[in-house]
Coordinates of C-alpha atoms in Angstrom, one line a residue:
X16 CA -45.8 86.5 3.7
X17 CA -47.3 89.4 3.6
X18 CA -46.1 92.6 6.4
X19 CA -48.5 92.6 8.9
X20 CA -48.7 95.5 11.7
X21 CA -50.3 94.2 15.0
X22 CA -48.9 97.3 16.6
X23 CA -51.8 99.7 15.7
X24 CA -54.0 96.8 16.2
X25 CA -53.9 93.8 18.1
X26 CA -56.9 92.3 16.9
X27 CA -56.5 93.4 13.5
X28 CA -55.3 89.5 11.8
X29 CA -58.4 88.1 13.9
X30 CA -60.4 85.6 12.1
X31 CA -64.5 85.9 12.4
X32 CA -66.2 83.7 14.9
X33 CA -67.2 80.9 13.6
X34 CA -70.8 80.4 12.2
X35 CA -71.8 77.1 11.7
X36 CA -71.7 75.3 8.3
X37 CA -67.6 74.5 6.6
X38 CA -64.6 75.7 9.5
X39 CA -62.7 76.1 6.3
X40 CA -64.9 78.3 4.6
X41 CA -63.2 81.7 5.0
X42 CA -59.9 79.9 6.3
X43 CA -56.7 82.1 4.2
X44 CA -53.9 80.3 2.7
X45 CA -51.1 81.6 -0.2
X46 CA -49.3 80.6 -3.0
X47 CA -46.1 79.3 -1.1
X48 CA -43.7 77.5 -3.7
X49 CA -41.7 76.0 -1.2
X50 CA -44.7 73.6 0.1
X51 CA -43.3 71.4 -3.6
X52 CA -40.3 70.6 -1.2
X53 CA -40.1 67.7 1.4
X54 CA -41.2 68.5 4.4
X55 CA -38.6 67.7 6.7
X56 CA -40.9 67.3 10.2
X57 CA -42.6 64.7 8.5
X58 CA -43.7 61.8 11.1
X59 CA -43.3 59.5 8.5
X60 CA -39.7 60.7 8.4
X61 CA -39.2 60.1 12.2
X62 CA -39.4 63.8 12.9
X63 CA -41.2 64.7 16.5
X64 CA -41.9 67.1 19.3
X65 CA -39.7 66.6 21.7
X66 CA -40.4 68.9 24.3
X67 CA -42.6 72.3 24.9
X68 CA -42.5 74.9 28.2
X69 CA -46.3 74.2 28.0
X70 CA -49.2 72.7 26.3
X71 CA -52.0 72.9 28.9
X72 CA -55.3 73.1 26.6
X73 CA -53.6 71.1 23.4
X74 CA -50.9 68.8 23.1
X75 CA -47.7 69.6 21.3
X76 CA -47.4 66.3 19.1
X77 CA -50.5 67.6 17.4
X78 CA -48.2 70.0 15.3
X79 CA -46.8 67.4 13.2
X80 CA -50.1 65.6 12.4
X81 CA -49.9 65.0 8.6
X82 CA -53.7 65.5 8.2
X83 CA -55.6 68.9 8.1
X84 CA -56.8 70.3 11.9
X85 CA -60.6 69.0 12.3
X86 CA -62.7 71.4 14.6
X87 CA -65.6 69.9 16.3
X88 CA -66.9 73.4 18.0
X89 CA -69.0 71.1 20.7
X90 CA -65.5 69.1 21.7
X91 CA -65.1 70.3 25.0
X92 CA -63.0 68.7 28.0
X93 CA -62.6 69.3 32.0
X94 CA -60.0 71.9 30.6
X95 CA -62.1 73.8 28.2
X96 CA -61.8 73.6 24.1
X97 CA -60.0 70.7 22.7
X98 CA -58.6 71.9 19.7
X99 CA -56.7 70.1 17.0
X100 CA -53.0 71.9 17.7
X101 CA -50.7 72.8 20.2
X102 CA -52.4 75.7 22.7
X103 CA -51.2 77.0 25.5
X104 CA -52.7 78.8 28.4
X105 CA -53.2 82.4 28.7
X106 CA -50.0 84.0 30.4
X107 CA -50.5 86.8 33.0
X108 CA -48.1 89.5 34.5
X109 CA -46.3 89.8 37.7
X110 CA -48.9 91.2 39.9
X111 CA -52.0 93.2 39.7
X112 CA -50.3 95.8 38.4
X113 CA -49.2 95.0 35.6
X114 CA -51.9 92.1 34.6
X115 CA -50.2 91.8 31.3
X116 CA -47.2 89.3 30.3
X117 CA -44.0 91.3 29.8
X118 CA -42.6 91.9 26.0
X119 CA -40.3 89.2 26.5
X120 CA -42.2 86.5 27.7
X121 CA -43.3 83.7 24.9
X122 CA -44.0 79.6 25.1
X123 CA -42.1 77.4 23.0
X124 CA -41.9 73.5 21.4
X125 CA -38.8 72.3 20.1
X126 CA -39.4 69.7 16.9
X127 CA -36.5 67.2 15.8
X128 CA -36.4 67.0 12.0
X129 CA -37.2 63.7 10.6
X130 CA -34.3 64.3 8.1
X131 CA -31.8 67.5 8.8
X132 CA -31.3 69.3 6.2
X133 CA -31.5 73.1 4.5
X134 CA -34.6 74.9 5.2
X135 CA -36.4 76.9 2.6
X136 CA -40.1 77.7 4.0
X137 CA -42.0 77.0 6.9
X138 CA -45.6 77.0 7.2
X139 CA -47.5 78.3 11.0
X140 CA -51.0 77.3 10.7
X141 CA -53.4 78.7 13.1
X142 CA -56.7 77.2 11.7
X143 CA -59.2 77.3 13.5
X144 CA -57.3 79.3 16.1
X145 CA -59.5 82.6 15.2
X146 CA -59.1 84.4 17.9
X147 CA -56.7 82.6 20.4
X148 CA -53.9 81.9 18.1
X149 CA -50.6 84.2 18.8
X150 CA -49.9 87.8 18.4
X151 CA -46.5 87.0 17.1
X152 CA -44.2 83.8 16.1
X153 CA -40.6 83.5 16.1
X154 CA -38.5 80.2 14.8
X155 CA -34.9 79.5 15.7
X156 CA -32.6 76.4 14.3
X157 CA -30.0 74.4 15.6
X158 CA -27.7 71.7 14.5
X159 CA -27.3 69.2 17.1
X160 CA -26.1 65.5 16.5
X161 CA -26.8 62.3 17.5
X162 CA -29.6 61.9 20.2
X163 CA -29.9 65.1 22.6
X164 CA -32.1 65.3 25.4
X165 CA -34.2 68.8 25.4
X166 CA -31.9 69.7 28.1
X167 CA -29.1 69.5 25.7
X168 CA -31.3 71.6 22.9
X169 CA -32.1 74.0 25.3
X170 CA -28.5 75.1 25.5
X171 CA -27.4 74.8 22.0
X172 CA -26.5 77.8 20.1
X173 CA -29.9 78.7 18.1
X174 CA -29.7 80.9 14.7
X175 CA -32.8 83.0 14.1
X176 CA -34.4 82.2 11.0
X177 CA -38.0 84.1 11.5
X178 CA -37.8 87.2 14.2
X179 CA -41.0 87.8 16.1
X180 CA -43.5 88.3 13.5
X181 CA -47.3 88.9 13.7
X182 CA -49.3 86.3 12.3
X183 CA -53.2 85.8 11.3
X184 CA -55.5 83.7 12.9
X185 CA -57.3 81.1 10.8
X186 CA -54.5 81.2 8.3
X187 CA -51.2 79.4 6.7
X188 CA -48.8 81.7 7.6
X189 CA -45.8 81.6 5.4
X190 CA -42.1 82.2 5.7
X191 CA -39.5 82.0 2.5
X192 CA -36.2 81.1 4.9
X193 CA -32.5 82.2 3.0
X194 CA -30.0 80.5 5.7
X195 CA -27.6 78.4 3.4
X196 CA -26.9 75.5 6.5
X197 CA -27.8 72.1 7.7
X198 CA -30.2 71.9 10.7
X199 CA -31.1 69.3 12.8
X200 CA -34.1 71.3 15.0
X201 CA -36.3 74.2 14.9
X202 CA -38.4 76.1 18.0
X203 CA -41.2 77.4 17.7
X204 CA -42.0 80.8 19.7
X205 CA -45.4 82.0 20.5
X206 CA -45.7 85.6 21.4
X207 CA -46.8 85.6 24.1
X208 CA -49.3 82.2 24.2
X209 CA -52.0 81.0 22.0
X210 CA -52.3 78.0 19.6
X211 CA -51.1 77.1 16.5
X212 CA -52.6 73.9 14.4
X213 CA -49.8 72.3 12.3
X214 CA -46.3 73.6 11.6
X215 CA -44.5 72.2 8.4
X216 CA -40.5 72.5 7.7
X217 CA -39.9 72.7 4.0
X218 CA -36.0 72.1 2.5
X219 CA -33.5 69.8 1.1
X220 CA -32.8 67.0 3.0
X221 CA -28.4 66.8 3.7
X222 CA -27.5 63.3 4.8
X223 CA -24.5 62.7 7.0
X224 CA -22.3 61.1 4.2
X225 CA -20.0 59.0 6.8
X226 CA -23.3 57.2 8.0
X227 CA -24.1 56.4 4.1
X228 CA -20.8 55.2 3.4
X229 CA -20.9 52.8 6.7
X230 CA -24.4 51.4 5.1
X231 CA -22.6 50.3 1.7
X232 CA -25.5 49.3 -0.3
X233 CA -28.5 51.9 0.3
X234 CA -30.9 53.4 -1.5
X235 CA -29.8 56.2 -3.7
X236 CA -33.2 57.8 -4.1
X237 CA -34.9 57.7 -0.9
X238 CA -35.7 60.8 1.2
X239 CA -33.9 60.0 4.4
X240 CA -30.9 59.4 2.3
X241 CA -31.5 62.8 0.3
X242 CA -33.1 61.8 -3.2
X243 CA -35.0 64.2 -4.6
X244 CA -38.2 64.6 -6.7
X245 CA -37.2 67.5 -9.6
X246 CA -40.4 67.6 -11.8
X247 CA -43.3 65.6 -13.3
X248 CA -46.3 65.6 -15.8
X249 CA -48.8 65.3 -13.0
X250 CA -49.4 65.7 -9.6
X251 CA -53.3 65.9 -9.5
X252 CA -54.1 63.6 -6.5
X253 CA -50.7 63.5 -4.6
X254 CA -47.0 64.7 -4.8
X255 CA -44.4 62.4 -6.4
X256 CA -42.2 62.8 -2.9
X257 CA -44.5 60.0 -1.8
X258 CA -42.8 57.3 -4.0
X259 CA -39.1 58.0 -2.1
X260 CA -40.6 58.2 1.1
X261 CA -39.7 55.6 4.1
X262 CA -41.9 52.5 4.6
X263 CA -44.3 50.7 3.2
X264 CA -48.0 52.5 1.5
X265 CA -50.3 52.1 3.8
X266 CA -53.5 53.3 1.7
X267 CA -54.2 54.7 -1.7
X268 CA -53.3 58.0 -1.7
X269 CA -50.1 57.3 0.1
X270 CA -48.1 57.0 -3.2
X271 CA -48.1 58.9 -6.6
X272 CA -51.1 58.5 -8.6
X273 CA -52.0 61.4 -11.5
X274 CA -55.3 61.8 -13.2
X275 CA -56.9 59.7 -16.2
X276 CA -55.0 60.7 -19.2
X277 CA -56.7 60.9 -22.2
X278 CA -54.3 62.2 -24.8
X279 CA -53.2 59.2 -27.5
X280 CA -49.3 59.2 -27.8
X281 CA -48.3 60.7 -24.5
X282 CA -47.8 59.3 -20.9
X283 CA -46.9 60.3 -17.2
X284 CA -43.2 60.7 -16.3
X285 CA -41.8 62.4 -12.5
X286 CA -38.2 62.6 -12.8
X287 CA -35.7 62.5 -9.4
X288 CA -32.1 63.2 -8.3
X289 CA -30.0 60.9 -6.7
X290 CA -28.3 62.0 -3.5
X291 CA -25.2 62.1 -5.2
X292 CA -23.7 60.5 -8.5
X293 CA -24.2 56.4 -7.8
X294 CA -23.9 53.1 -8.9
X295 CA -27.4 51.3 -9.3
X296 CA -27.5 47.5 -9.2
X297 CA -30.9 47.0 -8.4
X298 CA -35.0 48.4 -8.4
X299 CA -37.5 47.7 -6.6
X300 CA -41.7 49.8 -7.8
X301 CA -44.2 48.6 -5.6
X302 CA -48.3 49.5 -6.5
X303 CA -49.2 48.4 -3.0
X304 CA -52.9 49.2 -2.3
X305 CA -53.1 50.7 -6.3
X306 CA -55.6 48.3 -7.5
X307 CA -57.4 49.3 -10.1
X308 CA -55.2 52.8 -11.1
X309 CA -51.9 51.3 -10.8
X310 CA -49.4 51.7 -14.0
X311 CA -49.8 49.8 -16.7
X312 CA -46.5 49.7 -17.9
X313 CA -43.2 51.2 -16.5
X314 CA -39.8 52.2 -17.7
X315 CA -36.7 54.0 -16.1
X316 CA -34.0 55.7 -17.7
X317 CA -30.8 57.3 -16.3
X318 CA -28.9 60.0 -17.0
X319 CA -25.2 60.8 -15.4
X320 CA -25.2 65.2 -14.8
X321 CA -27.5 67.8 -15.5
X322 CA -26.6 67.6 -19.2
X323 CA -26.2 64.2 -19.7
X324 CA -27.5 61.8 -21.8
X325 CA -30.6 59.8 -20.8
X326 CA -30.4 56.0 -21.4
X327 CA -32.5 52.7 -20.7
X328 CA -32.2 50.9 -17.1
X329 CA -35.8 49.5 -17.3
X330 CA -37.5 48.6 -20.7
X331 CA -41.0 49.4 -21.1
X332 CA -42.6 46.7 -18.5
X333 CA -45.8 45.1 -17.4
X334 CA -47.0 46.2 -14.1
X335 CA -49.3 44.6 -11.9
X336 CA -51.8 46.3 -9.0
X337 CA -51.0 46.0 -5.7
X338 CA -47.7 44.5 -6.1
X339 CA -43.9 44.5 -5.3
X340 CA -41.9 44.5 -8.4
X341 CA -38.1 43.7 -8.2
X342 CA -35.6 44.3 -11.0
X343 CA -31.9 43.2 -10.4
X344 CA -30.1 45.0 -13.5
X345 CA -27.9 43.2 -15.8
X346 CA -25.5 45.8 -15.6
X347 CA -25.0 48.6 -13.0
X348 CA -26.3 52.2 -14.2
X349 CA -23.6 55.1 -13.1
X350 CA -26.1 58.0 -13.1
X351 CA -27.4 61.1 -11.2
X352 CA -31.0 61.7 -12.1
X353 CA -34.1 59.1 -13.1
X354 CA -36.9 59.3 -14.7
X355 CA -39.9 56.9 -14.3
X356 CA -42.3 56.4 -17.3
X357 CA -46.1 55.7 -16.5
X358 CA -47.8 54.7 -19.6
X359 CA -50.4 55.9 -20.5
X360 CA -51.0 56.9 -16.7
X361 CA -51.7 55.5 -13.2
X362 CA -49.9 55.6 -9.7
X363 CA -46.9 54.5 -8.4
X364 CA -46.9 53.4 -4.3
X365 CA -42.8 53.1 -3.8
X366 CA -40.0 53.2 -5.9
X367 CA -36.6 52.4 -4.7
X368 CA -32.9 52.3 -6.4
X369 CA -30.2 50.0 -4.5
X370 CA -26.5 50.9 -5.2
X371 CA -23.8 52.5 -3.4
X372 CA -22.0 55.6 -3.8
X373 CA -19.4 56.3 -6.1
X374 CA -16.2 57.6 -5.2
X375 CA -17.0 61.1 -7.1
X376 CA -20.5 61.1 -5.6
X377 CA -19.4 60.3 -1.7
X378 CA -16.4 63.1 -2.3
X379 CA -19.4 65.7 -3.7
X380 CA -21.5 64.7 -0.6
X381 CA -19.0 65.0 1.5
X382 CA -18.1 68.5 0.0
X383 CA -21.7 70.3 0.2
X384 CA -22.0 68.5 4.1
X385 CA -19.2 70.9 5.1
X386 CA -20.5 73.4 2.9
X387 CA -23.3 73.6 4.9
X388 CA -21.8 73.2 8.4
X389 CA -21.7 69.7 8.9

């Protein structure tokens, strides 16, 4: 993110008033590579708001809403302006003297990651917040086991990973995060009220290997369980990340589907990493609610390392829409990465790779968990 100086200024990263006709119109975003990574305060990946010191005008759980903020500038309430965020009301000072908050003073929301893990970029967006968003956020992580109450969370020990920073209203704001540990939660500061829209936590997800190795038999790809997405040919209509995600699709776009392709000889491919080196007995890729732009055919192949080998798990197979397909392997594949064929194109709802650990691939999990604090 670009330096921004609210100290000459206050009003200076104001959006206009808005005008009538698209909110998003003059709404200012950047190129943030990070946003390629999982977002780890995904709903979908049990993540949540579990507590804020206020949320008078907008209610905190709107900050994990996976959908865009909508602004509806005739919504209006017994409060004043529903917006689509979390908004606070306007702090005051001590007395009439000194009508304005002190330096210190701020309102914050805690947010439990859906899956703990290492942060690399996190995303403040004050859309539609043009002129009432905050003059400055801060964040702060923990790493906090188990189930704590926001009692407990409010007296952990919480590292700074973004120091009170002025932001711009009507904007992704963006932060590029370089702490190498596992967290559990983040805070979000607002300096000293305001609103923000949607917050978004960006990392690797870092299991807790002695819950994996109590499951047995999981699956090695999924998201919770820290499988990865690494690359693919396409990702015109949604991100790959979709496929290893918890659950069931529960509409089209909830999945990976890539544009018409309409090059003879060539087909759509997304590779993944495995949360560690495992043992894969069976598959299970599901086209749920793709019906007519599901795959045509599939086929998987494995490789064991960054450098080795790829080789056959699936053969090149029919697939049909809207469908669970299961494949028990005659054979179980030792490997690290995958790669999914789509041919010649089409989407992919679910995808998931049952197996357990291996004893080098437990001992590696095991060694970048306490690597990272764990």
């Amino acid at each position: 993110m670009s330096s921004l100086d609210a100290n000459q200024d206050p009003h200076a990263n104001d959006a206009a008033p808005y005008a009538g006709g698209d909110p998003y119109a003059d709404y200012r975003t950047g190129d943030f590579p990070f946003t390629e990574l999982v977002d780890l305060a995904d709903r979908r990946l049990g993540a949540g708001v579990v507590a804020a010191n206020d949320e008078f005008f907008a209610e905190r759980e709107n900050l994990l809403v996976r959908e865009r903020a909508v602004f509806d500038p005739e919504h209006f309430g017994h409060k004043g302006k529903i917006m689509d965020g979390w908004e606070t009301r306007r702090r005051r000072g001590a007395d009439a003297e000194n009508v304005f908050p002190a330096p210190e003073d701020h309102d914050w929301a805690i947010v439990r990651l859906g899956a703990p893990g290492v942060i690399r970029g996190i995303i403040v967006d004050t859309a539609h917040f043009r002129g009432n968003y905050p003059q400055k956020v801060s964040i702060q992580a923990t790493a906090v086991e188990g189930s704590p109450s926001p009692a407990e969370l409010l007296d952990a020990k919480w590292e700074e990973l973004v120091p009170p920073t002025p932001v711009r209203g009507h904007a992704a704001n963006g932060f590029t995060i370089d702490a190498e540990r596992r967290f559990t939660h983040v805070r979000l500061c607002q300096h000293p009220d305001g609103g923000v829209a949607r917050l978004r936590v960006h990392g690797e997800v870092v299991p807790d290997p002695e819950w994996l190795e109590l499951l047995g038999t999981l699956d090695l790809i999924a998201v919770l369980n820290g499988g990865s997405y690494e690359d693919a040919s396409d990702r015109f209509y949604s991100s790959p990340t979709q496929i290893i995600l918890p659950g069931t699709s529960r509409k089209m776009d909830d999945g990976w589907e890539n544009r018409r392709r309409r090059v003879r000889g060539t087909n759509d491919w997304v590779r993944f990493r495995l949360v560690a080196q495992g043992a894969v007995r069976a598959v299970e890729i599901d086209t749920a609610y793709l019906k007519g732009n599901s795959a045509g055919w599939i086929a998987l192949q494995g490789r064991n390392g960054d450098s080795g080998e790829w080789f056959e798990i699936i053969p090149r197979t029919r697939l049909q829409p809207d469908t669970l397909h299961r494949f028990k392997l005659p054979a179980q594949a030792v490997v690290t990465h995958v790669r999914l064929d789509a041919f010649p194109d089409g989407g992919v709802a679910r995808m998931r790779l049952y197996g357990t650990l291996t004893e080098q691939g437990a001992a590696d999990l095991r060694a970048r968990y306490a690597a990272l604090g764990g």
